[in-house]
Short mmCIF file of N, CA and C and ligand atoms in Angstrom, two decimals:
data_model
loop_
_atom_site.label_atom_id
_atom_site.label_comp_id
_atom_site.label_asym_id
_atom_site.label_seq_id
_atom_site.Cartn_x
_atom_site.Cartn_y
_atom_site.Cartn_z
N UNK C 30 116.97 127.62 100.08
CA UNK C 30 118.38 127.97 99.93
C UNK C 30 118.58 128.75 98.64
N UNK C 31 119.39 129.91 98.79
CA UNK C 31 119.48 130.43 97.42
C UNK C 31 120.41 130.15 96.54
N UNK C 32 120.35 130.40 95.06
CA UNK C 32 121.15 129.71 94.21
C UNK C 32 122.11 130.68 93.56
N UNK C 33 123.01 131.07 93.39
CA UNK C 33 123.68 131.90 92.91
C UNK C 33 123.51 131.79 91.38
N UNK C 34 123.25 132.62 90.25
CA UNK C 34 122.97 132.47 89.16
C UNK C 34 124.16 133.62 87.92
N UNK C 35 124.40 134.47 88.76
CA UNK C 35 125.16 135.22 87.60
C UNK C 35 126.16 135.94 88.88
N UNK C 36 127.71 136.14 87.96
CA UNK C 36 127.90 137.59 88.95
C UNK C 36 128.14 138.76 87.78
N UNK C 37 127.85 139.76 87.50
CA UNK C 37 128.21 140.64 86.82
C UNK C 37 128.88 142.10 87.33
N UNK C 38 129.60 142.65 86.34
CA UNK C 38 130.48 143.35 86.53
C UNK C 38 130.22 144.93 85.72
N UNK C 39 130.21 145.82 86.34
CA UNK C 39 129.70 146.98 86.07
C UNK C 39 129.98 147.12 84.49
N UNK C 40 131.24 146.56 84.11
CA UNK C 40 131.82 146.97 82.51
C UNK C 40 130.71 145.94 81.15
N UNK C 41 129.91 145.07 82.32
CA UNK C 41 129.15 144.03 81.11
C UNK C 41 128.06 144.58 81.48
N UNK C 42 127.42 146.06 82.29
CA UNK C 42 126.24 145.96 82.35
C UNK C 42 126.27 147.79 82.13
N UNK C 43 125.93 147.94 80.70
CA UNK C 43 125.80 149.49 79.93
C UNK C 43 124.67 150.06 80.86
N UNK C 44 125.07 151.75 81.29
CA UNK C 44 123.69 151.70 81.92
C UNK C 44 122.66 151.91 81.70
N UNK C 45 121.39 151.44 82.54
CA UNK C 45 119.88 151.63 80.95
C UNK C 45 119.83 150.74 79.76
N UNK C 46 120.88 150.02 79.63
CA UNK C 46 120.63 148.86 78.55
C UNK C 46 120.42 147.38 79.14
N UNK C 47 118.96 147.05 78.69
CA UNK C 47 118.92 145.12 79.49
C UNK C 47 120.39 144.29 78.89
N UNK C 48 120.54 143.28 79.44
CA UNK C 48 121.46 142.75 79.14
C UNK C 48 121.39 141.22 79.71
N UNK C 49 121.07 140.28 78.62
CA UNK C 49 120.71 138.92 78.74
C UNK C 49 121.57 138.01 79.74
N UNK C 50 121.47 137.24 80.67
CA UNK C 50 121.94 136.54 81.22
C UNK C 50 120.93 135.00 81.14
N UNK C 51 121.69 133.85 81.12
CA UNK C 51 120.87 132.12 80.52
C UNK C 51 120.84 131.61 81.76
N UNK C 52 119.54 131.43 81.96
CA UNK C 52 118.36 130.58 82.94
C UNK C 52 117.20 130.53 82.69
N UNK C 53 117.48 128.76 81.23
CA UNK C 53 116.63 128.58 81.05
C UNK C 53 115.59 128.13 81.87
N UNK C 54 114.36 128.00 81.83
CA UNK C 54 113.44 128.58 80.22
C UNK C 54 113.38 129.55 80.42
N UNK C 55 112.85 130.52 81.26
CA UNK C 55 112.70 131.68 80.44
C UNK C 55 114.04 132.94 80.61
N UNK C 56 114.78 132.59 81.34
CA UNK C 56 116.30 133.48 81.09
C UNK C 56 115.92 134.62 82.05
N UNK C 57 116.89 135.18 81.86
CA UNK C 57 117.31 136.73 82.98
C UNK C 57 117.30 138.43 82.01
N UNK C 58 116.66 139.16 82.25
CA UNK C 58 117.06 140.47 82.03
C UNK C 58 117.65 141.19 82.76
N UNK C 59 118.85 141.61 82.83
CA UNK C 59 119.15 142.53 83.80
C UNK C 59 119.19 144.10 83.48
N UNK C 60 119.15 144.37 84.21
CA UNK C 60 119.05 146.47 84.03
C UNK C 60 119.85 147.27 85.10
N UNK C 61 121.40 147.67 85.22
CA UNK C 61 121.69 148.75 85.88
C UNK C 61 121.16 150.12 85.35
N UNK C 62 121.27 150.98 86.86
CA UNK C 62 120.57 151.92 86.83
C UNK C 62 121.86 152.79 87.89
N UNK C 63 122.49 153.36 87.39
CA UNK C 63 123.59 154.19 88.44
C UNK C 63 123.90 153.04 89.10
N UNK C 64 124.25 152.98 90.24
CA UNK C 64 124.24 152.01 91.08
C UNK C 64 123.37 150.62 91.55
N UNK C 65 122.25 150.83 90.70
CA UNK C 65 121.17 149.91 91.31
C UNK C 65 121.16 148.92 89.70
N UNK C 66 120.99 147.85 90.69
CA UNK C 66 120.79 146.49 89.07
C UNK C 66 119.70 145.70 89.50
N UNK C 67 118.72 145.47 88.61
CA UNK C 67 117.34 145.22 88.53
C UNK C 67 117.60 143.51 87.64
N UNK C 68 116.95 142.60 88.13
CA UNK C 68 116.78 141.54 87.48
C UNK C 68 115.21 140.35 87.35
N UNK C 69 115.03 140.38 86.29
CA UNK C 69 113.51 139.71 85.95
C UNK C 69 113.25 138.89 84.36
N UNK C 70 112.77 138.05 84.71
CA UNK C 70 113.03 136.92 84.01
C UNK C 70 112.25 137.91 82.62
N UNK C 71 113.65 136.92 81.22
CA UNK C 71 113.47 137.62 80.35
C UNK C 71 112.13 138.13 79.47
N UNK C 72 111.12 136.77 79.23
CA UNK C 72 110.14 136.20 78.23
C UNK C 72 108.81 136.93 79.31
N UNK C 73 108.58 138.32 78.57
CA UNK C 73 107.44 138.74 78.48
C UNK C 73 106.30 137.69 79.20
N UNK C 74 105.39 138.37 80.43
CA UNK C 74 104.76 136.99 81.41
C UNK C 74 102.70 137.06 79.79
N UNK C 75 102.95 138.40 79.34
CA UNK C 75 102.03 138.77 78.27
C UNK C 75 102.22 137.48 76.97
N UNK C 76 102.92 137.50 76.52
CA UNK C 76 102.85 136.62 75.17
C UNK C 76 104.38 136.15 75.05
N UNK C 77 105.22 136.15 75.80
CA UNK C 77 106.85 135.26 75.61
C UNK C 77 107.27 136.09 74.42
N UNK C 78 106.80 137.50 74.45
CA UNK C 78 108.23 138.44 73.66
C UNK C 78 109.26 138.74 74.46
N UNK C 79 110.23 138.70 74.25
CA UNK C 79 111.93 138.96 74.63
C UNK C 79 111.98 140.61 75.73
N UNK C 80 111.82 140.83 76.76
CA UNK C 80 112.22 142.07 77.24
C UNK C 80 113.49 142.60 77.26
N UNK C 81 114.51 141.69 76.98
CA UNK C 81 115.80 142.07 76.30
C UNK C 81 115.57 143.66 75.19
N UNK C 82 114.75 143.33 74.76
CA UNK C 82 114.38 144.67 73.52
C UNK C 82 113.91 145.23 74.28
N UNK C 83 113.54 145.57 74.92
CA UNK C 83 112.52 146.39 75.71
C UNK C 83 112.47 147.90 75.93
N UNK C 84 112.13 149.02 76.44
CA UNK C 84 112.59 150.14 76.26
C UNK C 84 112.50 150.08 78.07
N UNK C 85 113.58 151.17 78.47
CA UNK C 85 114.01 150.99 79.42
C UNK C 85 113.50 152.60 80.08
N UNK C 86 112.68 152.83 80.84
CA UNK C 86 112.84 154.36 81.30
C UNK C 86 112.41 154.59 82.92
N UNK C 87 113.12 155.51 83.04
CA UNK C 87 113.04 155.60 84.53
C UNK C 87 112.92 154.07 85.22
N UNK C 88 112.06 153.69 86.36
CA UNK C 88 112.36 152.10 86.48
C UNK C 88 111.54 151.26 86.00
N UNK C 89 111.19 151.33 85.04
CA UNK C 89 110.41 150.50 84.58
C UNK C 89 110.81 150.05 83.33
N UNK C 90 110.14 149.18 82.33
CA UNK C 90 110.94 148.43 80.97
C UNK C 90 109.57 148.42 80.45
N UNK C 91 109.43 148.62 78.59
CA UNK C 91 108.02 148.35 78.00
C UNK C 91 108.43 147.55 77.07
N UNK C 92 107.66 146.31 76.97
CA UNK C 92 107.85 145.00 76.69
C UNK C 92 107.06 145.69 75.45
N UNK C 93 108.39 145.60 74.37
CA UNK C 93 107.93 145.85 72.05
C UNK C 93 106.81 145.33 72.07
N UNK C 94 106.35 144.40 72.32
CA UNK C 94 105.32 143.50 71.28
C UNK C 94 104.38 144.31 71.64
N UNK C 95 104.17 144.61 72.60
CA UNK C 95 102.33 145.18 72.72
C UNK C 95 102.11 146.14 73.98
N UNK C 96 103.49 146.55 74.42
CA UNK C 96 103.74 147.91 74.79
C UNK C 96 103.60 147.92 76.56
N UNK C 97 103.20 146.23 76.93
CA UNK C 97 103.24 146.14 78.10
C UNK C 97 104.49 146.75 79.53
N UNK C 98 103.93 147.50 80.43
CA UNK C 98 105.45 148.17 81.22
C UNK C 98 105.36 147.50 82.26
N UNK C 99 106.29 147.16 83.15
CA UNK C 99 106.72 146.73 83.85
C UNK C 99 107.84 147.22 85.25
N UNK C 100 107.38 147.48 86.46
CA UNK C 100 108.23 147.78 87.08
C UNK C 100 109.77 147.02 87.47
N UNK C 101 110.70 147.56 86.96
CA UNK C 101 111.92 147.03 87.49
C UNK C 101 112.57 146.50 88.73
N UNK C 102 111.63 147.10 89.68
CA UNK C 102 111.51 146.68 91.15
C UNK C 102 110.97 145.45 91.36
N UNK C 103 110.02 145.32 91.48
CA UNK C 103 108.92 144.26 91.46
C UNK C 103 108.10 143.03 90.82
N UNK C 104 108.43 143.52 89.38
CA UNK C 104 107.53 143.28 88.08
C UNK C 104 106.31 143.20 88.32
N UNK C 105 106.00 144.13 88.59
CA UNK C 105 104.59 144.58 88.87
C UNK C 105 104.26 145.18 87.29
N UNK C 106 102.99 144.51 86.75
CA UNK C 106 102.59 145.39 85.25
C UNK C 106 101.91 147.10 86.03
N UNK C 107 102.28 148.05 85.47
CA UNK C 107 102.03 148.90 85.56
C UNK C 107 101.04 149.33 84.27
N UNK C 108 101.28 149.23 83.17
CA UNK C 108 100.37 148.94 81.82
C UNK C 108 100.36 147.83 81.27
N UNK C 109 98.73 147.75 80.52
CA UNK C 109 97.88 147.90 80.90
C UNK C 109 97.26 148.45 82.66
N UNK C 110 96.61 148.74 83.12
CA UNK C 110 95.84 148.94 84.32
C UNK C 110 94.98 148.08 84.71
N UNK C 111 94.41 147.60 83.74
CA UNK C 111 93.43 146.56 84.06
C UNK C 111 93.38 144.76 83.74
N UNK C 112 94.45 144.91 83.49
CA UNK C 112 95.36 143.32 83.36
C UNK C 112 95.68 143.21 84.84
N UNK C 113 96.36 142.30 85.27
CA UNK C 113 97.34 141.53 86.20
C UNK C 113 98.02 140.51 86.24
N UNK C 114 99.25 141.14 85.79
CA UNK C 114 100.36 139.81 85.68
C UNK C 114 101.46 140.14 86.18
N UNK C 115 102.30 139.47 86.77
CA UNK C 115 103.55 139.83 87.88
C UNK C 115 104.91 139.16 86.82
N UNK C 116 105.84 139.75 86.02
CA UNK C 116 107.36 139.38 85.69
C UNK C 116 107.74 138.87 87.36
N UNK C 117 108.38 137.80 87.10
CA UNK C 117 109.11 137.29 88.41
C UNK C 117 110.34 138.18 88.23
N UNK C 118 111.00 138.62 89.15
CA UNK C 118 111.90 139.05 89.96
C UNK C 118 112.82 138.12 90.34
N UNK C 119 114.30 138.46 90.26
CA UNK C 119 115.18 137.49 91.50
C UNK C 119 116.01 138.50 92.07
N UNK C 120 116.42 138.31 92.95
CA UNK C 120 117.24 138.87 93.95
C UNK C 120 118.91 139.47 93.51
N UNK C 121 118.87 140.47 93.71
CA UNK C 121 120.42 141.11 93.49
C UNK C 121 120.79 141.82 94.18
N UNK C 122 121.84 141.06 95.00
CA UNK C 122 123.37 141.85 95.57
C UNK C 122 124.35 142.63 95.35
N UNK C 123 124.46 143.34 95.54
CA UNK C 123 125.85 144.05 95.72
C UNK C 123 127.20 143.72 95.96
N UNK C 124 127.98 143.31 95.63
CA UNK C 124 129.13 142.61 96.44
C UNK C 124 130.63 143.65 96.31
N UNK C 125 130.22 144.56 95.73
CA UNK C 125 131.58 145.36 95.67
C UNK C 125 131.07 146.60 94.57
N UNK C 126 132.00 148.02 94.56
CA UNK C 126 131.24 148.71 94.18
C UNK C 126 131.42 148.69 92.88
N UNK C 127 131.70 147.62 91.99
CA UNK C 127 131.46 147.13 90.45
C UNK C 127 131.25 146.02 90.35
N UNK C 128 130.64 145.08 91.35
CA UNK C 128 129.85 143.65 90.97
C UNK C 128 128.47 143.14 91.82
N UNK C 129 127.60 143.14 91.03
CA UNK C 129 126.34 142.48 91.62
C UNK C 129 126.30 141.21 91.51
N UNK C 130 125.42 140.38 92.29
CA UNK C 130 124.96 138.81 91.80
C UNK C 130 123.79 138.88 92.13
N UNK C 131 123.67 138.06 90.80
CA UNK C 131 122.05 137.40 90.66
C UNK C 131 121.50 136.03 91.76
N UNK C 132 120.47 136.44 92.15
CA UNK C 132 120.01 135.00 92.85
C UNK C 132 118.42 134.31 92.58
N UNK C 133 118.11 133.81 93.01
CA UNK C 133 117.07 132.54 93.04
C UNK C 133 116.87 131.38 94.18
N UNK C 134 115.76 131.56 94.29
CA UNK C 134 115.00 130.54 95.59
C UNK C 134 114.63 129.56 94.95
N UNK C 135 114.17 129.56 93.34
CA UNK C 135 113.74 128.51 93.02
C UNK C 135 114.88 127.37 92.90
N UNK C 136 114.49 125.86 92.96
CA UNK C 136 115.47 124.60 92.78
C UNK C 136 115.74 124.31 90.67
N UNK C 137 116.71 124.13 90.39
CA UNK C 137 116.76 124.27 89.14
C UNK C 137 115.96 123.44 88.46
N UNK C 138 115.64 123.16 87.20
CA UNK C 138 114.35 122.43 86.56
C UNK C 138 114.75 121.26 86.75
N UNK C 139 113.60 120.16 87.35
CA UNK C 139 113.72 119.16 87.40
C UNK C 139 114.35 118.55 88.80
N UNK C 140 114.90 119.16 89.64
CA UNK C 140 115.23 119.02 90.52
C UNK C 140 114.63 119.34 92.18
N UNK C 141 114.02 118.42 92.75
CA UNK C 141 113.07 118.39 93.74
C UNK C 141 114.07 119.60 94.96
N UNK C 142 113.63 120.73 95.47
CA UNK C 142 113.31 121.01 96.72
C UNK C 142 113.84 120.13 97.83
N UNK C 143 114.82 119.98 98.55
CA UNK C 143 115.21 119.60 99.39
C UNK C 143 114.87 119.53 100.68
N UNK C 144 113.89 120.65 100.72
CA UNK C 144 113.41 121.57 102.02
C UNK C 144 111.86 121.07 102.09
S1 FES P 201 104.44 139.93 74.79
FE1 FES P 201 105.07 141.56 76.05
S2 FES P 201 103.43 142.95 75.88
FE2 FES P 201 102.75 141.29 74.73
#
């Protein structure tokens, strides 16, 4: 079942700038892009630096500390090449043409799966 986690509104989301949203532990980055809003958990999957800082270009984000990039789609590492590590991803809707929501499959911490 999915969990509804944020709704945001085109005026809180600059475009090309991440913009923190709280689910802990490791929290939310989000990224509009024209119309499209990208969301992946904040804390670097490389060493738990902040992708909040991150540099943002075309769709992808490069995580400061050590220059790791990341697709905005997927979180697929794109750099390095010869690493493999996946940023989790959650799901974002559209719900009007100035509000997205954030979602999640996972059950919140500590709380067993029902299913
Ligand atoms: S912590 Fe992000 S690249 Fe190292």
């Amino acid at each position: 079942v999915s969990r509804l986690l944020a709704t945001l509104r085109r005026a809180d989301l600059p475009d090309g700038k991440p913009t923190f949203v709280i689910h802990p532990p490791r929290h939310i980055v989000v990224v509009r892009l024209g119309d499209e809003v990208f969301a992946l958990e904040n804390l670097c999957r490389h060493a738990d630096a902040h992708l909040l800082l991150g540099a943002v270009r075309g769709c992808t984000i490069e995580c400061r500390a050590h220059g790791y990039l990341f697709d905005l789609r997927t979180g697929a590492l794109l750099h390095p090449a010869d690493e493999s590590l996946t940023q989790q991803v959650y799901e974002v809707r559209r719900d009007g043409p100035d509000t997205w929501t954030v979602w999640t499959d996972t059950p919140p911490e500590g709380v067993e799966s029902e299913e």
